mmCIF file of C-alpha atoms and ligand atoms in Angstrom:
data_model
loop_
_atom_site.group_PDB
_atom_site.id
_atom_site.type_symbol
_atom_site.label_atom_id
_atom_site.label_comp_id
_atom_site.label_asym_id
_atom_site.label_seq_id
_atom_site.Cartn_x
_atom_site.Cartn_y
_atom_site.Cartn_z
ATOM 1 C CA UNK A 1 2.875 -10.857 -43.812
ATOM 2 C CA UNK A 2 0.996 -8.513 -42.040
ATOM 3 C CA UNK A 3 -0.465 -8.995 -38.504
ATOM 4 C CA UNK A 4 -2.253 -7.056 -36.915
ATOM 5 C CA UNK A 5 -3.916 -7.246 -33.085
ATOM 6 C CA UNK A 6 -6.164 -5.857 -30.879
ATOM 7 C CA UNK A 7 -7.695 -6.140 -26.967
ATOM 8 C CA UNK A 8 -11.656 -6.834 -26.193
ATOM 9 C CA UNK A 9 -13.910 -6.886 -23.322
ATOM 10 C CA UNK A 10 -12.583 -6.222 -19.840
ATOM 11 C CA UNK A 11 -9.100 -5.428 -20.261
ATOM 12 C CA UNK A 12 -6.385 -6.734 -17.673
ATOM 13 C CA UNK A 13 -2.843 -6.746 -16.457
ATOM 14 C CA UNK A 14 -0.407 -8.166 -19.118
ATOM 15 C CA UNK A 15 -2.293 -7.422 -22.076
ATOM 16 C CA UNK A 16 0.635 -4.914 -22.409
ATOM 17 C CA UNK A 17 3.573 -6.900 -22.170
ATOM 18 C CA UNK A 18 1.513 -9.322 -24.722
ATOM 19 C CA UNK A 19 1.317 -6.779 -26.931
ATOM 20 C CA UNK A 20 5.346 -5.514 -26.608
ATOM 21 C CA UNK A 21 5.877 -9.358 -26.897
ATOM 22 C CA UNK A 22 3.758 -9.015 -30.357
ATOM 23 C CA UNK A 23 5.775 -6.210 -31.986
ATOM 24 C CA UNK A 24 8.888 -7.294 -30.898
ATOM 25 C CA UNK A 25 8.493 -10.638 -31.911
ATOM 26 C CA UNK A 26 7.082 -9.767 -35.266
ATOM 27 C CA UNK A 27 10.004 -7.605 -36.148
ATOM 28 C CA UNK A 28 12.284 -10.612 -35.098
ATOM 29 C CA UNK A 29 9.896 -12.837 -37.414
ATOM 30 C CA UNK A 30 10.355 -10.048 -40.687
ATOM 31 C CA UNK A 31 6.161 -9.617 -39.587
ATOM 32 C CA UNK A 32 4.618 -6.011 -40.239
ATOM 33 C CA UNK A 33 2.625 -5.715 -36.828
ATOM 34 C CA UNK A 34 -0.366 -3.562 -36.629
ATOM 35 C CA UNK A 35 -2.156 -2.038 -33.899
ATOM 36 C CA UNK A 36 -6.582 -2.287 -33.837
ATOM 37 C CA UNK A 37 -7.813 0.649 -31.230
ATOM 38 C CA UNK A 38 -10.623 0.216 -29.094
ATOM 39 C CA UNK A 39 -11.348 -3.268 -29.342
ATOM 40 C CA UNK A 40 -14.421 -4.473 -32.183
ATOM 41 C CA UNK A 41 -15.214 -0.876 -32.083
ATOM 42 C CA UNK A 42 -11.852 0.433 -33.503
ATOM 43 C CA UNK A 43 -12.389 -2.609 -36.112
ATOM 44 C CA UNK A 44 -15.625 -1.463 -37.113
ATOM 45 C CA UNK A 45 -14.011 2.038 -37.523
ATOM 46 C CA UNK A 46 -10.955 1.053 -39.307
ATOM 47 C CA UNK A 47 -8.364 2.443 -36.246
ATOM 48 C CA UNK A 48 -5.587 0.660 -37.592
ATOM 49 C CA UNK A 49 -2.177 1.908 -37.772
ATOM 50 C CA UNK A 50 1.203 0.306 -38.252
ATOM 51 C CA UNK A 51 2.615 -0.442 -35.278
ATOM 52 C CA UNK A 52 6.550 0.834 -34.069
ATOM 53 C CA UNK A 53 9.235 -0.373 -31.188
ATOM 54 C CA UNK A 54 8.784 3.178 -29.716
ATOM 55 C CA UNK A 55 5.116 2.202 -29.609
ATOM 56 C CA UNK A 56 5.944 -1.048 -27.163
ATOM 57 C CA UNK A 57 8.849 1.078 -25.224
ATOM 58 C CA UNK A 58 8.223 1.045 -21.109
ATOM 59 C CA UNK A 59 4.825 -0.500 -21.473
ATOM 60 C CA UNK A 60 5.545 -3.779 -19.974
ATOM 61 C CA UNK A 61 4.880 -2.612 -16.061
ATOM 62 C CA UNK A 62 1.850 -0.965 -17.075
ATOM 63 C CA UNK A 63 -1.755 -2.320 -16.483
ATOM 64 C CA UNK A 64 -4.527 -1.862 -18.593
ATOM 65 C CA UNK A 65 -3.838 -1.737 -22.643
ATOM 66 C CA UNK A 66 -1.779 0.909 -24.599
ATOM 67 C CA UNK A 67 -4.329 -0.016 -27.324
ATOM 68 C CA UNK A 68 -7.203 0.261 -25.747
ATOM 69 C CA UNK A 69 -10.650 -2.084 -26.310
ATOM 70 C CA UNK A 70 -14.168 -1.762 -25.939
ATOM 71 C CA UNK A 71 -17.831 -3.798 -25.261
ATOM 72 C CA UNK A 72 -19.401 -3.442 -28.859
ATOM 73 C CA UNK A 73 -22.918 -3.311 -29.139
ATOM 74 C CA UNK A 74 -22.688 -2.587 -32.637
ATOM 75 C CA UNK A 75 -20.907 -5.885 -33.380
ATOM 76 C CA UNK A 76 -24.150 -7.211 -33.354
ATOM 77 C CA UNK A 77 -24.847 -5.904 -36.131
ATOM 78 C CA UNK A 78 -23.560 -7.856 -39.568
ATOM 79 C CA UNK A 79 -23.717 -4.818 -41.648
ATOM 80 C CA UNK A 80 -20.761 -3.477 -38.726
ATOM 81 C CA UNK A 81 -19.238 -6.608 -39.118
ATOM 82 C CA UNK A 82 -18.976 -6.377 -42.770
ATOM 83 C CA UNK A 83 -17.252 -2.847 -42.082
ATOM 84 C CA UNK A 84 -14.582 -4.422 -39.751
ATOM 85 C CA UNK A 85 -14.401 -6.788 -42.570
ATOM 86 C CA UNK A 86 -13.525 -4.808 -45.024
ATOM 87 C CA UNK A 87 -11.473 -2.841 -43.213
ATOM 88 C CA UNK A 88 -8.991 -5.992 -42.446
ATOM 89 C CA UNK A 89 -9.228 -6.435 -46.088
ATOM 90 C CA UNK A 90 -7.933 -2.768 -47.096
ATOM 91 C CA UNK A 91 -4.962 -3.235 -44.852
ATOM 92 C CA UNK A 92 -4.472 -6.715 -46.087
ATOM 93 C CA UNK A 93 -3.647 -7.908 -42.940
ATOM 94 C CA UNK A 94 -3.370 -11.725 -43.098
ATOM 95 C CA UNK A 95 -3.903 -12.261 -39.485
ATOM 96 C CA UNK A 96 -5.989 -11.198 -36.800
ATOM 97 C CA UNK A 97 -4.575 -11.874 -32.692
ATOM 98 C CA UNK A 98 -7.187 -11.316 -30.325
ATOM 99 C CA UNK A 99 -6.900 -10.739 -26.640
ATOM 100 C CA UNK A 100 -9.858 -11.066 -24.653
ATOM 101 C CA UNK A 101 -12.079 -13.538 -23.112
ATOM 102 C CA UNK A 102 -14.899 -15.892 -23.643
ATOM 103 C CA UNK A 103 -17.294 -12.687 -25.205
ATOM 104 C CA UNK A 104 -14.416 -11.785 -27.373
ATOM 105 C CA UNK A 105 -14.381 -15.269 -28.634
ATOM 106 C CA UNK A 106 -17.843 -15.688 -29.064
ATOM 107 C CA UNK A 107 -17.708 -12.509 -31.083
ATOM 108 C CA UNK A 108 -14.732 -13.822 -33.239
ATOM 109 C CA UNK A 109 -16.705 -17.275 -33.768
ATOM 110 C CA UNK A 110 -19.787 -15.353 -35.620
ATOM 111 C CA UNK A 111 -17.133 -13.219 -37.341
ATOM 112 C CA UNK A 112 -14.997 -16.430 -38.825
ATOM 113 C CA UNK A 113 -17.897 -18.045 -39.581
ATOM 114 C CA UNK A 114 -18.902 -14.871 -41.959
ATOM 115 C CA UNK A 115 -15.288 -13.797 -43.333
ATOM 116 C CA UNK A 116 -13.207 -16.383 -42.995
ATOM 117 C CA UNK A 117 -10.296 -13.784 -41.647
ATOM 118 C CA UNK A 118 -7.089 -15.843 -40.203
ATOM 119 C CA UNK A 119 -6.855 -15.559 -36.520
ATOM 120 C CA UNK A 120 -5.392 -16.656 -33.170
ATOM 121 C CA UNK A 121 -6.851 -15.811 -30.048
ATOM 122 C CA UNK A 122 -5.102 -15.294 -26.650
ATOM 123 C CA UNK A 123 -7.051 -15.507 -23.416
ATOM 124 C CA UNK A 124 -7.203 -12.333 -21.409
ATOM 125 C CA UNK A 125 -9.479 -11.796 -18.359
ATOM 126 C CA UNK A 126 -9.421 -11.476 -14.856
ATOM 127 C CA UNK A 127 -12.503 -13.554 -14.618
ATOM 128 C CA UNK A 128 -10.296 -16.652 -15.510
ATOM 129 C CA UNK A 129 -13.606 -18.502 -16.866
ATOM 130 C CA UNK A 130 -12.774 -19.683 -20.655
ATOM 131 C CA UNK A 131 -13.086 -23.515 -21.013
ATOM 132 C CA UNK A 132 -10.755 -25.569 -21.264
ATOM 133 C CA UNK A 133 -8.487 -23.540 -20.148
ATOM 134 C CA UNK A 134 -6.572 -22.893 -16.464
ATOM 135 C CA UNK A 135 -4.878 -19.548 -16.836
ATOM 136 C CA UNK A 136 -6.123 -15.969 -18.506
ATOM 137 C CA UNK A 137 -3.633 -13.276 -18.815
ATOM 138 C CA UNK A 138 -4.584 -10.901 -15.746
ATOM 139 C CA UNK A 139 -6.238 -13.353 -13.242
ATOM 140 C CA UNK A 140 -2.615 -13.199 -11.440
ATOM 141 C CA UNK A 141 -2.220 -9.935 -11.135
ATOM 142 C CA UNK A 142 -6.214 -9.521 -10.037
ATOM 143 C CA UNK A 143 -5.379 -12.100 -7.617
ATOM 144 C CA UNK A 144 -2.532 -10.372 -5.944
ATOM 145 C CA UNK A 145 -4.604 -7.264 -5.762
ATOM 146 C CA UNK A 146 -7.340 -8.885 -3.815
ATOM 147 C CA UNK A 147 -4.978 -10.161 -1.860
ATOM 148 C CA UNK A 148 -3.532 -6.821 -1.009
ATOM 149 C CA UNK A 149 -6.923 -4.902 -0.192
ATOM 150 C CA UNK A 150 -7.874 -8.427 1.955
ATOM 151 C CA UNK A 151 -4.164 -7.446 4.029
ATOM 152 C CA UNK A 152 -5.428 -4.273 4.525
ATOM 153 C CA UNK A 153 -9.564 -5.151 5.166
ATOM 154 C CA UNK A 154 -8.254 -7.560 7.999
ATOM 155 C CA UNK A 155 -6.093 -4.195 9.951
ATOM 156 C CA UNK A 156 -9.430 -2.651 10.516
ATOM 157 C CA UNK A 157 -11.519 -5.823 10.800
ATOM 158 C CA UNK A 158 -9.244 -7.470 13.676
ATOM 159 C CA UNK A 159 -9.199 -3.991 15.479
ATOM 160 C CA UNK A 160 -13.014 -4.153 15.904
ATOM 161 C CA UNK A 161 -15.216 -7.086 16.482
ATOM 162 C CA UNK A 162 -16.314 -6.671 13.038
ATOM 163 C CA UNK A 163 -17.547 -8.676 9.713
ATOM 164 C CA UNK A 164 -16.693 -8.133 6.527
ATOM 165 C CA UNK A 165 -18.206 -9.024 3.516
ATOM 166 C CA UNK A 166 -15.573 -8.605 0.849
ATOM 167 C CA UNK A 167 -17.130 -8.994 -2.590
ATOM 168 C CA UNK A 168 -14.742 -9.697 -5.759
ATOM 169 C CA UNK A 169 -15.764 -9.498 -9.464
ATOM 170 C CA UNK A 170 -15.624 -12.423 -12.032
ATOM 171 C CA UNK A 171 -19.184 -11.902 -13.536
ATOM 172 C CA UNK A 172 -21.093 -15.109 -13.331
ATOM 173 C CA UNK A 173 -17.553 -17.248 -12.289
ATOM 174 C CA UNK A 174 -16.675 -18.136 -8.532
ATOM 175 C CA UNK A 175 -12.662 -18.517 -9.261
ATOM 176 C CA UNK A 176 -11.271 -15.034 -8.104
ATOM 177 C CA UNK A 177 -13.767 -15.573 -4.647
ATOM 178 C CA UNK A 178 -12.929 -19.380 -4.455
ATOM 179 C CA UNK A 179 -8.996 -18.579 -4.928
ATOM 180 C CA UNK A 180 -8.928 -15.597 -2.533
ATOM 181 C CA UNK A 181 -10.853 -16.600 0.143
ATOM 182 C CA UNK A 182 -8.531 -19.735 0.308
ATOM 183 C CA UNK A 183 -5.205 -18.042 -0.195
ATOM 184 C CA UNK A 184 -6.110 -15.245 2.376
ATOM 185 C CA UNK A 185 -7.855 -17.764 5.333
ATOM 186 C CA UNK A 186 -11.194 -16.283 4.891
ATOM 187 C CA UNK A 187 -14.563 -17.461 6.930
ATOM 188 C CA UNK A 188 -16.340 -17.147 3.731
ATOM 189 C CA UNK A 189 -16.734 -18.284 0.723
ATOM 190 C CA UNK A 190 -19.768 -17.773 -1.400
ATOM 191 C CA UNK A 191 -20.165 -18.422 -5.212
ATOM 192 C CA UNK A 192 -22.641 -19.095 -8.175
ATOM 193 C CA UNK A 193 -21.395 -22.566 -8.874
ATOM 194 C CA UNK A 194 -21.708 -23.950 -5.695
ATOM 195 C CA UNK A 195 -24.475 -24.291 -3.093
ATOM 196 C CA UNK A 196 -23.923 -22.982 0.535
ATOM 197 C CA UNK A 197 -25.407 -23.778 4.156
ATOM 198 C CA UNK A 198 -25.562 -20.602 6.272
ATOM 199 C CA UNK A 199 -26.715 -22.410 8.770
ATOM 200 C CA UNK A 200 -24.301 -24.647 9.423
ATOM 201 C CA UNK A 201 -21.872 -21.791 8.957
ATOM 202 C CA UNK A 202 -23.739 -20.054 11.611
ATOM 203 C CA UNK A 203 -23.346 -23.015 14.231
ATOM 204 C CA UNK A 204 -19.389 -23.114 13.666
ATOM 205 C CA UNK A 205 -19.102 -19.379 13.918
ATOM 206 C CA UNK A 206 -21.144 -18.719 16.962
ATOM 207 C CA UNK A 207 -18.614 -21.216 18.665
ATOM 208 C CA UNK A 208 -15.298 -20.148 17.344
ATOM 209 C CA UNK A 209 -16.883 -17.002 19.021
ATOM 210 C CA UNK A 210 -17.344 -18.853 22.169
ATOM 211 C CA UNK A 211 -13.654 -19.534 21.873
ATOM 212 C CA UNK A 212 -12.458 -16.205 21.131
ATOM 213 C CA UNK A 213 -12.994 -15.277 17.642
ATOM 214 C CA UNK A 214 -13.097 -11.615 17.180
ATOM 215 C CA UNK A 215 -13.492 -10.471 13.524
ATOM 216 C CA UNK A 216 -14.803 -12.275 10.334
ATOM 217 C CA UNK A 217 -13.959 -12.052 6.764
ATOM 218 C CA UNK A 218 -15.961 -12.996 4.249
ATOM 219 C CA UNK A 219 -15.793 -13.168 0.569
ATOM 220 C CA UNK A 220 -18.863 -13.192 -1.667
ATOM 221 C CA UNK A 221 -18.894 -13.151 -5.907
ATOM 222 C CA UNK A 222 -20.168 -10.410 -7.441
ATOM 223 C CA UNK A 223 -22.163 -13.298 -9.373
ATOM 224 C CA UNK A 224 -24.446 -14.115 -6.495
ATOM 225 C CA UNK A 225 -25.344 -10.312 -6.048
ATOM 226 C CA UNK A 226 -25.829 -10.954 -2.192
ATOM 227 C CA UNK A 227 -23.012 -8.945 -0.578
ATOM 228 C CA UNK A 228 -25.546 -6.882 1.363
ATOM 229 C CA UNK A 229 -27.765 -9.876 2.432
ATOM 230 C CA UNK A 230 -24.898 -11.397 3.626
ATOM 231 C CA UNK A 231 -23.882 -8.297 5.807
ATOM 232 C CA UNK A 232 -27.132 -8.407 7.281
ATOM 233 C CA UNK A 233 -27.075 -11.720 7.694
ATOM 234 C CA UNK A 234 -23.655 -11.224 10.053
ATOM 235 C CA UNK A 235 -25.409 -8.488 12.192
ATOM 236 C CA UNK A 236 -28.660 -10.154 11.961
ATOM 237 C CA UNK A 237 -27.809 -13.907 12.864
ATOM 238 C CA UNK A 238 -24.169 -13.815 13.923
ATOM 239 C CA UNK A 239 -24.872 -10.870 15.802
ATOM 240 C CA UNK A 240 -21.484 -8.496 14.691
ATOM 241 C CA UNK A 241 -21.550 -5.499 12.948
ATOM 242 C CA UNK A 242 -20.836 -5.747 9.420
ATOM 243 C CA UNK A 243 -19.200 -3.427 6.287
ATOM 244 C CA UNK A 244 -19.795 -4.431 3.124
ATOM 245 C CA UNK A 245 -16.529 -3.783 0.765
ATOM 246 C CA UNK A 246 -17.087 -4.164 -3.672
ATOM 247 C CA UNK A 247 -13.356 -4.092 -4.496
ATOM 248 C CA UNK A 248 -14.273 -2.713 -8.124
ATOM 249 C CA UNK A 249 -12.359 -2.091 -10.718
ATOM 250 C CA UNK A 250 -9.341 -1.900 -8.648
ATOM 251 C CA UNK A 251 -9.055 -5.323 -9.448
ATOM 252 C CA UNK A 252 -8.612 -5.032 -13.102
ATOM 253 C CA UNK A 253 -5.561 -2.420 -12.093
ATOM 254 C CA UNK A 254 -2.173 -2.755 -11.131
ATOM 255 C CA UNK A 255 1.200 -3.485 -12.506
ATOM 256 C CA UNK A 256 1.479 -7.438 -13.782
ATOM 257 C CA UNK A 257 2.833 -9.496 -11.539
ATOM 258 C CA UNK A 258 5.895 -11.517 -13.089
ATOM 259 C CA UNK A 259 4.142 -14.877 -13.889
ATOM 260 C CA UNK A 260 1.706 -12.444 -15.890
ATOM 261 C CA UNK A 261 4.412 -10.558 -17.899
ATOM 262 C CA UNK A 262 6.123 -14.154 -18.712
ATOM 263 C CA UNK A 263 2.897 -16.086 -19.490
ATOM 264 C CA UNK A 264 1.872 -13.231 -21.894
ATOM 265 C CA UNK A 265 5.381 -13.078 -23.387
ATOM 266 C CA UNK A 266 5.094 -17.269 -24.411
ATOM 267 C CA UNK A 267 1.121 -17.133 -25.428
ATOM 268 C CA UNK A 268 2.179 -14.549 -27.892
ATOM 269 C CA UNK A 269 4.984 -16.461 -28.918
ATOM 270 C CA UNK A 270 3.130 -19.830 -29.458
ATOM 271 C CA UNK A 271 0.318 -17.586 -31.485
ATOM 272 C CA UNK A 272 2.648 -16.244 -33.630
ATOM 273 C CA UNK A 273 5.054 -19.695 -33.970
ATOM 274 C CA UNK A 274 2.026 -21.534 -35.137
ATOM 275 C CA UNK A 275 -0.753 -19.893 -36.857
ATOM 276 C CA UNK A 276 1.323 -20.508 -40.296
ATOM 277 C CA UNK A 277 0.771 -24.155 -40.036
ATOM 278 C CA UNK A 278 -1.806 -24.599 -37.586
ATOM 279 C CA UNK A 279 -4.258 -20.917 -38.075
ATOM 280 C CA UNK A 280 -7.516 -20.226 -36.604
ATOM 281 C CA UNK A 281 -6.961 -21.422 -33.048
ATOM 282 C CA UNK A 282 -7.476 -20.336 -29.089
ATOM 283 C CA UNK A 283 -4.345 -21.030 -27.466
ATOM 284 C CA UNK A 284 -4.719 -22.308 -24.078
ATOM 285 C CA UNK A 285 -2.856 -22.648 -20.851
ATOM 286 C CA UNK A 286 -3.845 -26.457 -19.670
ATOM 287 C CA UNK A 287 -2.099 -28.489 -17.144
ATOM 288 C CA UNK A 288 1.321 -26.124 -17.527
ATOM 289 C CA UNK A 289 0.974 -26.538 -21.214
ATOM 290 C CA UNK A 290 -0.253 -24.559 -24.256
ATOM 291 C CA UNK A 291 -2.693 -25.933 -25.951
ATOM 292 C CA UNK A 292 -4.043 -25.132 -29.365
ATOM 293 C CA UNK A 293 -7.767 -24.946 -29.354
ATOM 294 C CA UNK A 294 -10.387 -24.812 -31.959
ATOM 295 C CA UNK A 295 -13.058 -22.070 -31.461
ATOM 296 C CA UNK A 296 -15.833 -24.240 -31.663
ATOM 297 C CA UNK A 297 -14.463 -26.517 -29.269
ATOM 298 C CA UNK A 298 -13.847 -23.558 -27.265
ATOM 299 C CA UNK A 299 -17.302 -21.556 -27.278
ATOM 300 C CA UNK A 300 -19.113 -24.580 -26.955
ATOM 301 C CA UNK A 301 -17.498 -25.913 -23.220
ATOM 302 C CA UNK A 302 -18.421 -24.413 -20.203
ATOM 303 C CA UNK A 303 -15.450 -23.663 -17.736
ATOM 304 C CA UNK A 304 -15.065 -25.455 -14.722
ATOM 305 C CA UNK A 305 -13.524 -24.785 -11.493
ATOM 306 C CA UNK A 306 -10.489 -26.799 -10.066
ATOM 307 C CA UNK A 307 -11.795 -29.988 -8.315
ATOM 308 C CA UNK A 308 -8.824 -29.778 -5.674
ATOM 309 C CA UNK A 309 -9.557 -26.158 -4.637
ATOM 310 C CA UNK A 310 -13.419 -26.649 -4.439
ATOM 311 C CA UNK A 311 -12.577 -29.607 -1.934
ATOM 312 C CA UNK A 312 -10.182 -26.683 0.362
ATOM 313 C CA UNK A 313 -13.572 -24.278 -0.124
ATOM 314 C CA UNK A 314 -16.194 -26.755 1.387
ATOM 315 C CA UNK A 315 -15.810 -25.484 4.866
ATOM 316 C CA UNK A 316 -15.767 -22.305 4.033
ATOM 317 C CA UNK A 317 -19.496 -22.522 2.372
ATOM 318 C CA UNK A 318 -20.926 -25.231 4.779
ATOM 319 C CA UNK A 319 -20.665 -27.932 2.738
ATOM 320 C CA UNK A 320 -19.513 -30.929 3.569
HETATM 321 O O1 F6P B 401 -14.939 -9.336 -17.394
HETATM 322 C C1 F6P B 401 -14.154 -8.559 -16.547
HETATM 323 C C2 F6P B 401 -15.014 -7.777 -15.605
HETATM 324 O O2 F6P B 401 -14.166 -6.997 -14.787
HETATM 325 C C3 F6P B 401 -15.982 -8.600 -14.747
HETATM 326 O O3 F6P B 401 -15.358 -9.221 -13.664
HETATM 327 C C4 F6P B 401 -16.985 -7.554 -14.366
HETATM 328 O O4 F6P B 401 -18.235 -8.123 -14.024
HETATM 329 C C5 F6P B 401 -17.080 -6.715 -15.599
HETATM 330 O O5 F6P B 401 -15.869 -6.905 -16.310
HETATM 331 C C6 F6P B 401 -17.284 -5.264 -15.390
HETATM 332 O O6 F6P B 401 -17.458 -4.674 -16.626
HETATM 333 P P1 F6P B 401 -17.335 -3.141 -16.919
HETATM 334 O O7 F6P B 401 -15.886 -2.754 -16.768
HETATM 335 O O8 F6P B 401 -17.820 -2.997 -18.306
HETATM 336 O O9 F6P B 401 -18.160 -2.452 -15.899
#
């Protein structure tokens, strides 16, 4: 049988040691594995080539994907779709693995729906915001990332009486802000899915100052797009000066962390284990278990955000 696989969307650490996993495995399996380059795009354009060991050799450490991906506009488009279609067809590859997140898999739905082509999908993101689902290859590796440039943020904030607004991405989803502003004791934490009381923020910080508090650090979603209000807000109301920080893209860099290169390693395996008997499925990390998931079930949830570490994030958004 011939598999082939390919990486969409916003790439992210461990989408390469998924995609060793994936040739090695298939050779182990008497698979024929085949790399898609570029994401949709290299679908649409039929960038599919047989895929080798030497291909997957020293690629595990390395962020980003050896393969490549893309944001397709022109997947849109069902006469491109048609093309990506046919394409699959020519190779006769009897099974499409897709790493990506909740776009990708809104893109695959429409494209199943059309052509019927066999697939498994793998969930790769740093935005960690597919449904039903607690873990995205990436997130871990984003995480410890953040973590690093909040380390080195707090050297220069604590040597001035300084704020700073740190903002992380995640698109419309709070977790990477909610998770690092916990993890790294921040002042902070703002994101789209919850609401937030500066004042009563204001009223604890102006009496930590009172009792000695010298620098702030505060962590805002790209999401909310109010990293500069909230800067002005410190020099305005809390009466510091304030730096704004947008971490970027670093945070889709970076060598995966261990839990990444192991996670992507079994969500590979459990793809490839059971799309014989059980094809056409998300698998899912849930409660320290995979999961298979149907698409529909999948593209028609919204993601929520972990009850417990909400409850550790109240005080940080002046909520009760
Ligand atoms: O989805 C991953 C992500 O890094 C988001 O967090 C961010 O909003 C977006 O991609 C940035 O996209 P691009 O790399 O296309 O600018």
């Amino acid at each position: 049988m011939k598999l082939a696989i390919l990486t969409s969307g916003g790439d992210s650490s461990g989408m390469n040691a998924a995609i060793k996993k994936f040739v090695e495995y298939s050779y182990e399996k008497g698979y024929e594995p085949y790399f898609i380059y570029d994401g949709l795009e290299g679908l649409i354009d039929g960038k599919i080539k047989k895929a080798t060991h030497k291909d997957v050799g020293g690629i595990i450490y390395r962020g980003g994907t050896i393969i490549r991906s893309s944001r397709s506009k022109r997947w849109f488009d069902k006469e491109y779709r048609k093309k990506a279609y046919e394409n699959l067809k020519e190779h006769n590859i009897d099974l499409l693995i897709i790493l990506g997140g909740d776009g990708s898999f809104r893109a695959l739905d429409v494209f199943y729906k059309e052509f019927k082509i066999p697939f498994m999908g793998i969930p790769a993101s740093i935005d960690n915001d597919l449904a039903l689902n607690e873990y995205m290859i990436g997130v871990d590796t984003a995480l410890n990332v953040i973590r690093c440039a909040i380390d080195d943020i707090r050297d220069t904030a604590s040597s001035f009486n300084r704020a700073f607004v740190i903002e992380t991405m995640g698109r419309e989803c709070g977790y990477l802000a909610l998770t690092s502003a916990v993890a790294n004791g921040a002042e902070m934490c703002l994101i789209p899915e919850m609401p937030y009381n500066l004042e009563n923020l204001k009223k604890r910080y102006l009496k930590e100052i009172k009792e000695g508090r010298s620098y702030f650090l505060a962590i805002v979603a790209e999401g909310l797009k109010i990293t500069n209000k909230i800067k002005e807000w410190f020099e305005k109301e809390i009466g510091f000066e304030s730096r704004a920080t947008i971490l970027g893209h670093i945070q889709r860099g970076g060598s995966p962390t261990v839990l990444e290169r192991l996670r992507a390693a079994e969500f590979v395996e459990v793809a490839m284990d059971n799309f014989e008997k059980t094809p056409n499925k998300i698998v899912t990390f849930y409660q320290e278990k995979f999961i298979l998931r149907d698409l529909d079930e999948i593209v028609n949830s919204k993601y929520s955000l972990d009850e417990r570490m909400l409850k550790l994030a109240k005080p940080l958004m002046g909520i009760n």
